[in-house]
Amino acid sequence: MLEDLEQIHRSASNEAASLPDETALEDFRVRYLGKKGALTSAAAQMKDLAPADRPAFGQKLNEIRSAISAAIEERRASLLAARDARAARGIDPTLPARSLPQGSLHPLSQVLDRAVDTLRRMGFALAEGPEIETEWHCFDALNTPPDHPARKESDTYYFPGGNLLRTHTSTVQIRTMESASSLPVRIIAPGTAFRRDEIDETHSISFTQLEGLFVDREVGLADLKGTLEAFFQVIFGSGTEVRFRPHFFPFTEPSFEIDVKLKTVGRAERWVEIAGCGLVDPAVFAAVCQSRGDDLFHPDRVTGFAFGMGVDRLAMIQYGIPDLRLFNENDVRFLRQFA
Ligand code: DAH
């Protein structure tokens, strides 16, 4: 009887090592270890043995069962390894991976991010306001009278009922002061502005502006100049010359346009206009007091400076881009250059 077991063991061991695939392996397992398998039938014969012989037989049976199980697992592992090796044939795992297409920020976002970042480090906090505005926030509170040309139907998109698409981000100056709880107020407001314009290289119906406002008890021209000169040194490089040219804006007095001197290789040096700014007109503070109903911003108590610039223009100058429309056409051949 023990001899029968040995026989089973031998033939199982021979067969296991040459099973060709998973199906044959499973069939083998059933034939030897299954309910009607060879080992199970052998075990059934135990009752025919003399009681003294049974323990040795039982022990042998167990040994062989685990040996066959182990042989099955071993064969399964080597079949798997062979399958992996077949799948990997012709593949060189040391080659670098294929790179995935990677997006990047739009050039306007890059320029805006840098400008915002620079001003935030100088102590300005981010503020925002709605793109659909009231005439009050866009014009009246900014000391822009009803007959001002900027308010004409031909320059501004009005909604029925009198609201409008803001023509500049200066609206956020008013909204910020209306809701401020204390001084100082030191904010920047990036955002979209809208104008009824013929679209060409330098005009668009919507564009991005960056507004700034600083109000406290004794803010003066020196603060304005120091802040903006430092800002443009960061944006255009240290040593960049900046000049303040007297101008007119309804909401600042005095007002200036800021020019920076551009030195482009192969071109004559030239001044280009880059921003508007000035000291906040007392009439603006008076309007804020009127809508707040208190005198936190009373023109006798506070002074401030404001500035505003077109981010598209900033980007055009920084990158030497001749046509504003390129920013909105989403031509990847253009955009890829800024990736
Ligand atoms: N709002 C002006 C515009 O859209 C730009 C501007 C000029 C903003 C002077 C200011 C400022 O805050 O002080 O043309």
JSON list of N, CA and C in Angstrom, two decimals, residues 169-208:
[
{"chain": "A", "resi": 169, "resn": "THR", "atom": "N", "xyz": [-11.39, 98.60, -14.07]},
{"chain": "A", "resi": 169, "resn": "THR", "atom": "CA", "xyz": [-11.44, 97.95, -12.76]},
{"chain": "A", "resi": 169, "resn": "THR", "atom": "C", "xyz": [-11.41, 98.96, -11.62]},
{"chain": "A", "resi": 170, "resn": "SER", "atom": "N", "xyz": [-11.41, 100.26, -11.95]},
{"chain": "A", "resi": 170, "resn": "SER", "atom": "CA", "xyz": [-11.42, 101.28, -10.90]},
{"chain": "A", "resi": 170, "resn": "SER", "atom": "C", "xyz": [-12.67, 101.17, -10.03]},
{"chain": "A", "resi": 171, "resn": "THR", "atom": "N", "xyz": [-13.70, 100.50, -10.55]},
{"chain": "A", "resi": 171, "resn": "THR", "atom": "CA", "xyz": [-14.92, 100.23, -9.75]},
{"chain": "A", "resi": 171, "resn": "THR", "atom": "C", "xyz": [-14.57, 99.57, -8.42]},
{"chain": "A", "resi": 172, "resn": "VAL", "atom": "N", "xyz": [-13.53, 98.75, -8.43]},
{"chain": "A", "resi": 172, "resn": "VAL", "atom": "CA", "xyz": [-13.19, 98.00, -7.21]},
{"chain": "A", "resi": 172, "resn": "VAL", "atom": "C", "xyz": [-12.64, 98.94, -6.12]},
{"chain": "A", "resi": 173, "resn": "GLN", "atom": "N", "xyz": [-12.08, 100.07, -6.54]},
{"chain": "A", "resi": 173, "resn": "GLN", "atom": "CA", "xyz": [-11.67, 101.09, -5.55]},
{"chain": "A", "resi": 173, "resn": "GLN", "atom": "C", "xyz": [-12.88, 101.48, -4.70]},
{"chain": "A", "resi": 174, "resn": "ILE", "atom": "N", "xyz": [-13.97, 101.80, -5.40]},
{"chain": "A", "resi": 174, "resn": "ILE", "atom": "CA", "xyz": [-15.16, 102.27, -4.69]},
{"chain": "A", "resi": 174, "resn": "ILE", "atom": "C", "xyz": [-15.74, 101.15, -3.82]},
{"chain": "A", "resi": 175, "resn": "ARG", "atom": "N", "xyz": [-15.88, 99.96, -4.42]},
{"chain": "A", "resi": 175, "resn": "ARG", "atom": "CA", "xyz": [-16.48, 98.86, -3.66]},
{"chain": "A", "resi": 175, "resn": "ARG", "atom": "C", "xyz": [-15.64, 98.52, -2.41]},
{"chain": "A", "resi": 176, "resn": "THR", "atom": "N", "xyz": [-14.33, 98.58, -2.55]},
{"chain": "A", "resi": 176, "resn": "THR", "atom": "CA", "xyz": [-13.48, 98.24, -1.41]},
{"chain": "A", "resi": 176, "resn": "THR", "atom": "C", "xyz": [-13.63, 99.28, -0.31]},
{"chain": "A", "resi": 177, "resn": "MET", "atom": "N", "xyz": [-13.64, 100.56, -0.70]},
{"chain": "A", "resi": 177, "resn": "MET", "atom": "CA", "xyz": [-13.77, 101.59, 0.35]},
{"chain": "A", "resi": 177, "resn": "MET", "atom": "C", "xyz": [-15.17, 101.57, 0.96]},
{"chain": "A", "resi": 178, "resn": "GLU", "atom": "N", "xyz": [-16.19, 101.24, 0.16]},
{"chain": "A", "resi": 178, "resn": "GLU", "atom": "CA", "xyz": [-17.54, 101.19, 0.72]},
{"chain": "A", "resi": 178, "resn": "GLU", "atom": "C", "xyz": [-17.66, 100.12, 1.80]},
{"chain": "A", "resi": 179, "resn": "SER", "atom": "N", "xyz": [-16.90, 99.02, 1.66]},
{"chain": "A", "resi": 179, "resn": "SER", "atom": "CA", "xyz": [-17.08, 97.94, 2.63]},
{"chain": "A", "resi": 179, "resn": "SER", "atom": "C", "xyz": [-15.93, 97.84, 3.64]},
{"chain": "A", "resi": 180, "resn": "ALA", "atom": "N", "xyz": [-14.95, 98.74, 3.55]},
{"chain": "A", "resi": 180, "resn": "ALA", "atom": "CA", "xyz": [-13.80, 98.63, 4.47]},
{"chain": "A", "resi": 180, "resn": "ALA", "atom": "C", "xyz": [-14.23, 98.96, 5.91]},
{"chain": "A", "resi": 181, "resn": "SER", "atom": "N", "xyz": [-13.59, 98.27, 6.88]},
{"chain": "A", "resi": 181, "resn": "SER", "atom": "CA", "xyz": [-13.96, 98.57, 8.25]},
{"chain": "A", "resi": 181, "resn": "SER", "atom": "C", "xyz": [-12.90, 99.43, 8.94]},
{"chain": "A", "resi": 182, "resn": "SER", "atom": "N", "xyz": [-11.72, 99.52, 8.34]},
{"chain": "A", "resi": 182, "resn": "SER", "atom": "CA", "xyz": [-10.70, 100.34, 8.97]},
{"chain": "A", "resi": 182, "resn": "SER", "atom": "C", "xyz": [-9.65, 100.75, 7.95]},
{"chain": "A", "resi": 183, "resn": "LEU", "atom": "N", "xyz": [-8.74, 101.63, 8.35]},
{"chain": "A", "resi": 183, "resn": "LEU", "atom": "CA", "xyz": [-7.62, 102.05, 7.52]},
{"chain": "A", "resi": 183, "resn": "LEU", "atom": "C", "xyz": [-6.38, 101.28, 7.97]},
{"chain": "A", "resi": 184, "resn": "PRO", "atom": "N", "xyz": [-5.34, 101.13, 7.18]},
{"chain": "A", "resi": 184, "resn": "PRO", "atom": "CA", "xyz": [-5.30, 101.56, 5.78]},
{"chain": "A", "resi": 184, "resn": "PRO", "atom": "C", "xyz": [-6.02, 100.58, 4.85]},
{"chain": "A", "resi": 185, "resn": "VAL", "atom": "N", "xyz": [-6.28, 101.05, 3.65]},
{"chain": "A", "resi": 185, "resn": "VAL", "atom": "CA", "xyz": [-6.78, 100.18, 2.59]},
{"chain": "A", "resi": 185, "resn": "VAL", "atom": "C", "xyz": [-5.65, 100.05, 1.58]},
{"chain": "A", "resi": 186, "resn": "ARG", "atom": "N", "xyz": [-5.23, 98.83, 1.33]},
{"chain": "A", "resi": 186, "resn": "ARG", "atom": "CA", "xyz": [-4.11, 98.68, 0.39]},
{"chain": "A", "resi": 186, "resn": "ARG", "atom": "C", "xyz": [-4.40, 97.44, -0.47]},
{"chain": "A", "resi": 187, "resn": "ILE", "atom": "N", "xyz": [-5.02, 97.67, -1.62]},
{"chain": "A", "resi": 187, "resn": "ILE", "atom": "CA", "xyz": [-5.49, 96.53, -2.43]},
{"chain": "A", "resi": 187, "resn": "ILE", "atom": "C", "xyz": [-5.04, 96.61, -3.88]},
{"chain": "A", "resi": 188, "resn": "ILE", "atom": "N", "xyz": [-5.04, 95.44, -4.50]},
{"chain": "A", "resi": 188, "resn": "ILE", "atom": "CA", "xyz": [-4.95, 95.38, -5.96]},
{"chain": "A", "resi": 188, "resn": "ILE", "atom": "C", "xyz": [-6.13, 94.56, -6.45]},
{"chain": "A", "resi": 189, "resn": "ALA", "atom": "N", "xyz": [-6.60, 94.91, -7.64]},
{"chain": "A", "resi": 189, "resn": "ALA", "atom": "CA", "xyz": [-7.76, 94.21, -8.20]},
{"chain": "A", "resi": 189, "resn": "ALA", "atom": "C", "xyz": [-7.50, 93.89, -9.67]},
{"chain": "A", "resi": 190, "resn": "PRO", "atom": "N", "xyz": [-7.12, 92.65, -9.96]},
{"chain": "A", "resi": 190, "resn": "PRO", "atom": "CA", "xyz": [-7.02, 92.25, -11.36]},
{"chain": "A", "resi": 190, "resn": "PRO", "atom": "C", "xyz": [-8.41, 91.87, -11.86]},
{"chain": "A", "resi": 191, "resn": "GLY", "atom": "N", "xyz": [-8.68, 92.13, -13.13]},
{"chain": "A", "resi": 191, "resn": "GLY", "atom": "CA", "xyz": [-9.99, 91.73, -13.64]},
{"chain": "A", "resi": 191, "resn": "GLY", "atom": "C", "xyz": [-10.22, 92.18, -15.06]},
{"chain": "A", "resi": 192, "resn": "THR", "atom": "N", "xyz": [-11.36, 91.75, -15.60]},
{"chain": "A", "resi": 192, "resn": "THR", "atom": "CA", "xyz": [-11.69, 92.06, -16.99]},
{"chain": "A", "resi": 192, "resn": "THR", "atom": "C", "xyz": [-12.46, 93.37, -17.08]},
{"chain": "A", "resi": 193, "resn": "ALA", "atom": "N", "xyz": [-12.17, 94.15, -18.11]},
{"chain": "A", "resi": 193, "resn": "ALA", "atom": "CA", "xyz": [-12.90, 95.37, -18.40]},
{"chain": "A", "resi": 193, "resn": "ALA", "atom": "C", "xyz": [-13.39, 95.30, -19.84]},
{"chain": "A", "resi": 194, "resn": "PHE", "atom": "N", "xyz": [-14.44, 96.05, -20.15]},
{"chain": "A", "resi": 194, "resn": "PHE", "atom": "CA", "xyz": [-15.11, 95.93, -21.45]},
{"chain": "A", "resi": 194, "resn": "PHE", "atom": "C", "xyz": [-15.33, 97.30, -22.09]},
{"chain": "A", "resi": 195, "resn": "ARG", "atom": "N", "xyz": [-15.07, 97.41, -23.37]},
{"chain": "A", "resi": 195, "resn": "ARG", "atom": "CA", "xyz": [-15.36, 98.66, -24.08]},
{"chain": "A", "resi": 195, "resn": "ARG", "atom": "C", "xyz": [-15.86, 98.37, -25.47]},
{"chain": "A", "resi": 196, "resn": "ARG", "atom": "N", "xyz": [-16.75, 99.26, -25.94]},
{"chain": "A", "resi": 196, "resn": "ARG", "atom": "CA", "xyz": [-17.21, 99.13, -27.33]},
{"chain": "A", "resi": 196, "resn": "ARG", "atom": "C", "xyz": [-16.15, 99.72, -28.22]},
{"chain": "A", "resi": 197, "resn": "ASP", "atom": "N", "xyz": [-15.34, 98.86, -28.80]},
{"chain": "A", "resi": 197, "resn": "ASP", "atom": "CA", "xyz": [-14.23, 99.34, -29.61]},
{"chain": "A", "resi": 197, "resn": "ASP", "atom": "C", "xyz": [-14.19, 98.54, -30.90]},
{"chain": "A", "resi": 198, "resn": "GLU", "atom": "N", "xyz": [-13.64, 99.14, -31.93]},
{"chain": "A", "resi": 198, "resn": "GLU", "atom": "CA", "xyz": [-13.33, 98.35, -33.12]},
{"chain": "A", "resi": 198, "resn": "GLU", "atom": "C", "xyz": [-12.12, 97.49, -32.76]},
{"chain": "A", "resi": 199, "resn": "ILE", "atom": "N", "xyz": [-12.19, 96.20, -33.09]},
{"chain": "A", "resi": 199, "resn": "ILE", "atom": "CA", "xyz": [-11.07, 95.31, -32.75]},
{"chain": "A", "resi": 199, "resn": "ILE", "atom": "C", "xyz": [-9.94, 95.49, -33.76]},
{"chain": "A", "resi": 200, "resn": "ASP", "atom": "N", "xyz": [-8.74, 95.78, -33.28]},
{"chain": "A", "resi": 200, "resn": "ASP", "atom": "CA", "xyz": [-7.56, 95.81, -34.15]},
{"chain": "A", "resi": 200, "resn": "ASP", "atom": "C", "xyz": [-6.33, 95.40, -33.34]},
{"chain": "A", "resi": 201, "resn": "GLU", "atom": "N", "xyz": [-5.14, 95.73, -33.83]},
{"chain": "A", "resi": 201, "resn": "GLU", "atom": "CA", "xyz": [-3.92, 95.24, -33.16]},
{"chain": "A", "resi": 201, "resn": "GLU", "atom": "C", "xyz": [-3.83, 95.66, -31.70]},
{"chain": "A", "resi": 202, "resn": "THR", "atom": "N", "xyz": [-4.38, 96.84, -31.41]},
{"chain": "A", "resi": 202, "resn": "THR", "atom": "CA", "xyz": [-4.20, 97.36, -30.04]},
{"chain": "A", "resi": 202, "resn": "THR", "atom": "C", "xyz": [-5.53, 97.60, -29.32]},
{"chain": "A", "resi": 203, "resn": "HIS", "atom": "N", "xyz": [-6.65, 97.24, -29.95]},
{"chain": "A", "resi": 203, "resn": "HIS", "atom": "CA", "xyz": [-7.95, 97.43, -29.28]},
{"chain": "A", "resi": 203, "resn": "HIS", "atom": "C", "xyz": [-8.74, 96.14, -29.26]},
{"chain": "A", "resi": 204, "resn": "SER", "atom": "N", "xyz": [-9.43, 95.96, -28.13]},
{"chain": "A", "resi": 204, "resn": "SER", "atom": "CA", "xyz": [-10.25, 94.76, -27.99]},
{"chain": "A", "resi": 204, "resn": "SER", "atom": "C", "xyz": [-11.51, 95.15, -27.23]},
{"chain": "A", "resi": 205, "resn": "ILE", "atom": "N", "xyz": [-12.54, 94.32, -27.32]},
{"chain": "A", "resi": 205, "resn": "ILE", "atom": "CA", "xyz": [-13.76, 94.66, -26.59]},
{"chain": "A", "resi": 205, "resn": "ILE", "atom": "C", "xyz": [-13.69, 94.23, -25.12]},
{"chain": "A", "resi": 206, "resn": "SER", "atom": "N", "xyz": [-12.74, 93.36, -24.81]},
{"chain": "A", "resi": 206, "resn": "SER", "atom": "CA", "xyz": [-12.54, 93.03, -23.40]},
{"chain": "A", "resi": 206, "resn": "SER", "atom": "C", "xyz": [-11.06, 92.79, -23.18]},
{"chain": "A", "resi": 207, "resn": "PHE", "atom": "N", "xyz": [-10.58, 93.20, -22.04]},
{"chain": "A", "resi": 207, "resn": "PHE", "atom": "CA", "xyz": [-9.15, 93.08, -21.77]},
{"chain": "A", "resi": 207, "resn": "PHE", "atom": "C", "xyz": [-8.97, 93.03, -20.25]},
{"chain": "A", "resi": 208, "resn": "THR", "atom": "N", "xyz": [-7.76, 92.69, -19.84]},
{"chain": "A", "resi": 208, "resn": "THR", "atom": "CA", "xyz": [-7.50, 92.52, -18.41]},
{"chain": "A", "resi": 208, "resn": "THR", "atom": "C", "xyz": [-6.79, 93.74, -17.85]}
]
